[in-house]
XYZ file of C-alpha atoms in Angstrom:
450
model
C 15.946 -71.257 -7.687
C 12.782 -69.971 -6.049
C 14.588 -68.632 -2.973
C 17.017 -66.670 -5.193
C 14.098 -65.244 -7.170
C 12.350 -64.305 -3.926
C 15.486 -62.613 -2.630
C 15.857 -60.660 -5.890
C 12.209 -59.622 -5.736
C 12.558 -58.429 -2.149
C 15.731 -56.535 -3.016
C 14.029 -54.758 -5.921
C 11.031 -53.934 -3.728
C 13.094 -52.484 -0.874
C 15.527 -50.546 -3.074
C 15.119 -47.925 -5.767
C 18.371 -48.784 -7.605
C 20.426 -51.996 -7.697
C 23.928 -52.015 -9.185
C 26.008 -55.188 -9.586
C 29.716 -54.295 -9.625
C 32.428 -56.749 -10.770
C 35.885 -57.148 -9.213
C 37.318 -54.325 -11.373
C 34.620 -51.878 -10.238
C 32.683 -52.034 -13.540
C 28.873 -52.020 -13.527
C 27.583 -55.392 -14.756
C 23.872 -54.935 -14.205
C 21.394 -52.141 -13.385
C 17.954 -52.846 -11.880
C 15.359 -50.222 -11.008
C 12.897 -50.389 -8.151
C 9.282 -49.282 -8.279
C 10.147 -45.746 -7.124
C 12.413 -44.869 -10.086
C 11.043 -44.080 -13.520
C 12.678 -46.082 -16.388
C 15.019 -44.159 -18.700
C 17.623 -45.085 -21.330
C 20.255 -43.330 -19.237
C 20.159 -46.119 -16.643
C 21.027 -48.884 -19.136
C 23.874 -46.716 -20.443
C 25.623 -47.187 -17.068
C 26.354 -50.867 -17.825
C 29.995 -51.375 -18.808
C 31.261 -48.181 -17.113
C 33.401 -47.988 -13.992
C 31.066 -47.056 -11.180
C 33.523 -44.494 -9.802
C 33.383 -42.656 -13.155
C 29.581 -42.375 -12.952
C 29.542 -40.744 -9.520
C 29.978 -37.027 -8.821
C 33.661 -36.138 -8.393
C 33.282 -35.183 -4.740
C 32.110 -38.726 -3.850
C 34.692 -40.872 -5.633
C 36.728 -41.425 -2.459
C 33.592 -42.761 -0.784
C 33.117 -45.172 -3.733
C 36.495 -46.839 -3.128
C 35.849 -47.274 0.602
C 32.304 -48.603 0.071
C 33.428 -51.236 -2.461
C 36.392 -52.299 -0.294
C 34.251 -52.716 2.827
C 31.593 -54.665 0.924
C 34.181 -56.991 -0.702
C 35.739 -57.687 2.739
C 32.340 -58.517 4.178
C 32.266 -55.445 6.407
C 28.922 -53.697 6.291
C 29.222 -50.281 7.872
C 27.228 -47.104 7.444
C 25.463 -46.331 4.185
C 26.879 -43.490 2.141
C 25.088 -40.712 0.270
C 26.433 -40.305 -3.279
C 25.248 -38.408 -6.335
C 24.761 -40.883 -9.183
C 25.294 -39.191 -12.566
C 22.886 -40.440 -15.250
C 22.980 -39.259 -18.844
C 20.171 -36.719 -19.571
C 18.961 -36.963 -15.954
C 21.872 -35.231 -14.257
C 22.953 -35.935 -10.673
C 20.540 -37.965 -8.532
C 21.228 -38.396 -4.782
C 21.130 -42.002 -3.468
C 21.950 -43.609 -0.153
C 24.024 -46.706 -1.064
C 24.767 -49.799 0.964
C 26.998 -52.619 -0.378
C 26.730 -56.404 -0.032
C 29.419 -58.889 -1.240
C 28.564 -61.598 -3.790
C 30.639 -64.444 -5.193
C 33.865 -63.989 -7.226
C 34.576 -60.568 -5.667
C 31.430 -58.998 -7.003
C 29.413 -56.451 -4.998
C 25.747 -55.574 -5.151
C 24.866 -51.967 -4.260
C 21.422 -51.169 -2.918
C 20.448 -47.516 -3.437
C 17.576 -45.529 -1.942
C 16.480 -42.493 -3.967
C 16.688 -39.392 -1.731
C 14.814 -36.992 -4.033
C 11.401 -37.528 -2.372
C 12.982 -36.956 1.055
C 14.760 -33.787 -0.102
C 11.545 -32.492 -1.681
C 9.608 -33.271 1.515
C 12.195 -31.433 3.612
C 11.958 -28.456 1.255
C 8.178 -28.433 1.621
C 8.527 -28.612 5.401
C 10.951 -25.661 5.414
C 8.617 -23.632 3.164
C 5.632 -24.506 5.340
C 7.522 -23.545 8.481
C 8.597 -20.237 6.928
C 5.026 -19.544 5.821
C 3.790 -20.265 9.329
C 6.382 -17.938 10.833
C 5.475 -15.182 8.350
C 1.780 -15.655 9.108
C 2.517 -15.545 12.838
C 4.467 -12.283 12.443
C 1.628 -10.737 10.407
C -0.896 -11.918 12.980
C 1.160 -10.481 15.825
C 1.531 -7.151 13.994
C -2.206 -7.036 13.230
C -2.981 -7.791 16.870
C -0.619 -4.991 17.969
C -2.365 -2.539 15.611
C -5.781 -3.671 16.822
C -4.719 -3.243 20.457
C -3.300 0.231 19.781
C -6.500 1.374 18.051
C -8.640 -0.319 20.668
C -6.908 1.526 23.509
C -6.597 5.001 21.968
C -10.164 5.103 20.589
C -12.157 7.895 22.238
C -15.397 5.910 22.079
C -16.257 3.193 24.547
C -15.911 -0.183 22.810
C -17.120 -3.542 24.124
C -16.602 -6.934 22.468
C -19.476 -9.212 23.493
C -20.297 -12.849 22.773
C -23.693 -13.032 21.053
C -24.698 -16.416 22.510
C -23.948 -15.822 26.195
C -23.946 -11.994 26.002
C -20.778 -11.906 28.082
C -18.326 -9.038 27.658
C -15.052 -10.453 26.363
C -13.042 -7.241 26.153
C -13.419 -3.548 26.973
C -11.203 -0.623 26.034
C -10.064 2.024 28.592
C -12.635 4.543 27.298
C -15.475 2.066 27.919
C -14.198 1.289 31.416
C -13.967 5.009 32.200
C -17.538 5.651 31.008
C -18.794 2.707 33.075
C -16.825 3.770 36.165
C -14.740 0.581 36.446
C -11.483 -0.928 35.267
C -11.306 -2.985 32.033
C -10.708 -6.136 34.090
C -13.861 -5.467 36.152
C -15.986 -4.915 33.038
C -14.755 -8.033 31.206
C -16.662 -11.147 32.224
C -19.907 -9.379 33.052
C -22.987 -9.924 30.885
C -24.354 -7.119 28.760
C -27.672 -6.950 30.638
C -25.793 -6.677 33.945
C -24.242 -3.415 32.717
C -27.071 -1.822 30.734
C -30.710 -1.640 31.769
C -32.694 -3.333 29.016
C -34.776 -6.453 29.200
C -34.233 -9.694 27.340
C -36.764 -8.835 24.639
C -35.069 -5.515 23.837
C -31.700 -7.242 23.556
C -33.092 -9.906 21.255
C -34.682 -7.207 19.099
C -31.337 -5.368 18.775
C -29.490 -8.568 17.828
C -32.155 -9.487 15.272
C -31.946 -6.014 13.732
C -28.169 -6.314 13.383
C -28.543 -9.690 11.669
C -30.250 -7.905 8.751
C -27.702 -5.061 8.664
C -29.586 -2.495 10.782
C -26.800 -0.640 12.649
C -28.655 2.552 13.473
C -27.889 4.511 16.621
C -29.636 3.379 19.826
C -29.893 4.734 23.355
C -28.683 2.766 26.375
C -28.752 3.525 30.103
C -26.783 1.976 32.943
C -28.567 -0.531 35.156
C -27.124 0.979 38.345
C -27.536 4.600 37.172
C -30.621 4.907 34.929
C -30.140 8.673 34.689
C -26.837 8.153 32.851
C -27.576 7.576 29.166
C -25.413 6.711 26.192
C -25.784 6.795 22.422
C -24.626 3.493 20.970
C -24.051 1.684 17.687
C -23.582 -2.071 17.387
C -22.096 -4.277 14.681
C -21.810 -8.023 14.220
C -18.442 -9.717 13.706
C -17.731 -13.329 12.753
C -14.531 -14.775 14.242
C -13.643 -18.465 13.814
C -17.316 -19.274 13.296
C -18.378 -17.415 16.464
C -20.624 -14.355 16.322
C -19.393 -11.364 18.284
C -21.085 -8.066 19.033
C -18.968 -4.893 18.698
C -20.728 -2.227 20.757
C -19.535 1.418 20.506
C -21.033 3.970 22.867
C -20.512 7.563 24.047
C -22.342 9.996 26.341
C -25.880 10.699 25.180
C -26.255 14.099 23.507
C -22.586 14.272 22.529
C -21.301 13.613 19.063
C -19.217 10.583 18.256
C -15.504 11.501 18.349
C -15.092 11.082 14.589
C -18.091 13.346 13.905
C -16.854 15.853 16.492
C -13.453 16.077 14.797
C -15.142 16.719 11.452
C -17.311 19.486 12.914
C -14.343 21.113 14.635
C -12.456 21.165 11.360
C -15.313 22.311 9.134
C -16.552 25.157 11.358
C -13.398 27.334 10.993
C -13.210 26.582 7.254
C -16.792 27.717 6.770
C -16.236 31.004 8.620
C -12.813 31.928 7.221
C -12.511 35.033 5.031
C -10.551 33.209 2.338
C -12.431 31.105 -0.144
C -12.208 27.334 0.290
C -13.450 24.934 -2.400
C -13.395 21.149 -2.660
C -13.573 19.650 -6.158
C -13.252 16.237 -7.732
C -10.115 15.390 -9.700
C -11.625 17.071 -12.808
C -12.146 20.392 -11.025
C -15.949 20.148 -10.622
C -17.068 21.753 -7.361
C -18.350 19.461 -4.608
C -18.609 22.033 -1.820
C -17.525 25.619 -1.103
C -17.456 27.863 1.944
C -19.146 31.234 2.426
C -15.881 33.059 1.681
C -15.780 31.728 -1.869
C -19.492 32.406 -2.406
C -18.842 36.018 -1.407
C -15.879 36.287 -3.797
C -17.987 35.287 -6.787
C -21.174 37.011 -5.588
C -23.287 33.860 -5.252
C -25.657 33.534 -2.266
C -25.274 29.777 -1.609
C -23.042 26.916 -2.595
C -26.056 25.082 -4.062
C -25.599 27.179 -7.208
C -21.976 25.998 -7.507
C -22.076 22.243 -6.869
C -21.341 20.234 -9.998
C -19.991 23.197 -11.987
C -16.341 23.623 -12.952
C -14.160 25.835 -10.755
C -12.679 27.232 -13.972
C -15.972 29.054 -14.560
C -14.878 31.623 -11.944
C -11.147 31.082 -11.421
C -8.492 32.354 -13.845
C -8.674 32.440 -17.627
C -11.157 29.855 -18.977
C -9.426 26.674 -20.126
C -5.961 27.843 -18.994
C -5.411 28.489 -15.277
C -7.474 25.584 -13.920
C -5.837 23.151 -16.367
C -2.400 24.302 -15.190
C -3.379 23.892 -11.536
C -4.915 20.442 -12.108
C -1.814 19.264 -13.974
C 0.440 20.368 -11.090
C -1.823 18.764 -8.490
C -2.004 15.453 -10.337
C 1.779 15.406 -10.759
C 2.980 16.796 -7.400
C -0.056 16.592 -5.098
C 0.320 20.212 -3.951
C 0.183 23.735 -5.437
C 1.583 26.750 -3.603
C 0.944 30.471 -4.124
C -0.463 30.403 -7.661
C -1.346 33.972 -8.704
C -4.554 34.281 -10.727
C -7.924 36.110 -10.690
C -11.480 35.405 -9.578
C -14.218 36.495 -11.995
C -17.914 37.027 -11.379
C -20.862 38.439 -13.301
C -20.927 41.825 -11.572
C -17.395 43.106 -10.845
C -14.017 43.343 -12.508
C -11.693 40.361 -11.980
C -10.130 40.293 -8.497
C -6.526 39.257 -7.918
C -6.123 36.144 -5.747
C -3.442 33.662 -4.711
C -4.384 29.968 -4.740
C -2.939 27.192 -2.612
C -4.238 23.668 -3.245
C -3.684 20.064 -2.284
C -4.806 16.645 -3.484
C -6.120 14.006 -1.098
C -8.524 11.083 -0.749
C -12.012 11.339 0.761
C -14.220 8.251 1.128
C -11.817 6.383 -1.151
C -12.108 8.888 -4.027
C -9.563 11.589 -4.996
C -10.547 15.188 -4.293
C -8.820 18.574 -4.464
C -8.934 21.345 -1.882
C -8.353 24.979 -2.988
C -7.694 27.889 -0.634
C -8.284 31.185 -2.503
C -6.889 34.323 -0.824
C -7.749 37.782 -2.194
C -4.780 40.178 -2.560
C -4.822 43.957 -2.672
C -3.009 44.362 -5.977
C -1.405 42.555 -8.876
C 1.998 43.515 -7.497
C 1.306 41.660 -4.236
C 0.075 38.632 -6.185
C 3.214 38.557 -8.285
C 5.451 38.953 -5.246
C 4.217 35.647 -3.811
C 5.394 33.679 -6.815
C 8.330 35.556 -8.372
C 11.064 37.768 -6.927
C 10.638 41.426 -7.790
C 13.386 42.928 -10.013
C 13.849 45.891 -7.646
C 17.492 45.027 -6.989
C 18.249 45.071 -10.703
C 16.534 48.493 -11.101
C 18.322 49.942 -8.046
C 21.694 49.200 -9.643
C 20.830 51.512 -12.600
C 19.999 54.636 -10.538
C 22.717 57.285 -10.932
C 24.322 55.498 -13.843
C 21.801 56.161 -16.633
C 18.911 58.566 -17.236
C 15.400 58.030 -15.873
C 14.077 57.354 -19.365
C 16.589 54.566 -19.841
C 15.850 53.205 -16.354
C 12.125 53.014 -17.175
C 12.874 51.265 -20.464
C 15.334 48.889 -18.787
C 13.015 48.103 -15.852
C 10.204 47.448 -18.300
C 12.395 44.889 -20.042
C 13.323 43.301 -16.713
C 9.690 42.976 -15.640
C 8.671 41.676 -19.083
C 11.411 39.057 -19.035
C 10.470 37.986 -15.483
C 6.806 37.650 -16.468
C 7.629 35.555 -19.537
C 9.901 33.227 -17.556
C 7.253 32.864 -14.827
C 4.525 32.061 -17.362
C 6.720 29.438 -19.032
C 7.561 27.927 -15.661
C 3.892 27.850 -14.613
C 2.841 26.115 -17.821
C 5.695 23.613 -17.880
C 7.254 25.355 -20.920
C 3.990 25.071 -22.868
C 4.375 28.117 -25.128
C 0.750 28.133 -26.312
C -0.561 28.151 -22.729
C 2.056 30.717 -21.679
C 0.949 33.030 -24.499
C -2.666 32.764 -23.278
C -1.628 33.500 -19.688
C 0.258 36.621 -20.850
C -2.465 37.733 -23.237
C -0.163 37.429 -26.258
C -0.324 35.632 -29.553
C 2.115 32.779 -30.062
C 4.072 34.774 -32.634
C 4.195 37.703 -30.203
C 5.600 35.435 -27.508
C 8.224 34.016 -29.904
C 9.283 37.535 -30.814
C 9.791 38.488 -27.156
C 11.683 35.250 -26.484
C 14.133 36.161 -29.241
C 14.388 39.781 -28.119
C 15.155 38.866 -24.508
C 17.442 36.009 -25.612
C 15.839 33.495 -23.313
C 18.060 30.712 -24.622
C 16.559 27.743 -22.748
C 13.144 28.453 -24.217
C 14.473 29.652 -27.583
C 16.103 26.276 -28.144
C 12.726 24.571 -27.779
C 11.393 26.597 -30.724
């Protein structure tokens, strides 16, 4: 009575699935533990041979488990996939216990939570390994930048003011090795009192990172320009102090000056625009080309105001730059208010500056239209040379004129991406005039587009 009920209650509590199997291997009863959600598929198992309700790969294990349980031999539990209608295959670990009249009770533990937990552990481990790899790569990049930086860089704890790390440039400026610099306090290296240090830290707290002057404690005559920033790492405030010899430019500024000085003095024009072609800055060479005294009169105005045919050449160049990022040897003209148009060749590139796209144009004057054309298209001299001695001069002139005309039309179509309206403007023709010449020269690839 009560002991049997207690035993049944304990069995249901300790197991997720209880199957009572008769002597013929047929399921007599199905009981579910607290860990398995009720479903009509479980009751549908009653009356079926248990071996028929197990995945095919485990049916040999079913026979051995039932035989061992009926003989009173309790060996290892076996993992089998129980097939339940509308629920599919569910993995259980079964153990068998013999009852009276050759019956066997099977106690099953649902393995789905364990499998899910193992999957979560594998995913967590993989995520940790990925994070560790990213951290190691970031640390390698930081170390590389830290060591090759031309400025002296010190990482300092804000609370104790102790130098935690120093790059080779900082050690060289301080006349010591990085290991000798690390561990010293900031006021042991630089000559400034406690109040001055507190003032600098307080200024950085409110975002004031202006340049300051520091001198060495042991060599007061040796001064440095310095900038400091605050970093927060794992809840700890760190001071990032960059410094370089006083009176010298910071390496990044020095590189910019070294690059800009030759550009400003070069004979060719150099212009930087935004991605719409509006001028942001221009060198003296370009100002001279367009007869303007300073670049202040150019900033904010479209480069197309002076370069090429209005609304044609600049649009073609911008389209090529946006699509390919570079433009090489584009023959056009520079116009100003005082002289006839001057032939030039333009080379341009697209890049990013301060996170925004910008375009750089190098504009080189050429001595003649022939030289400008020779940079972009092959001259038809070889074709003309083949006619000498075979036909009269009059016919050679007419033939060479056709060759040059055909070459110009093909070049204009190529420059404009086969835009016939733009090509007609570049050539100074009407659209109907261009169509007529296309038919006359039998330029089939462009004729078919008509």
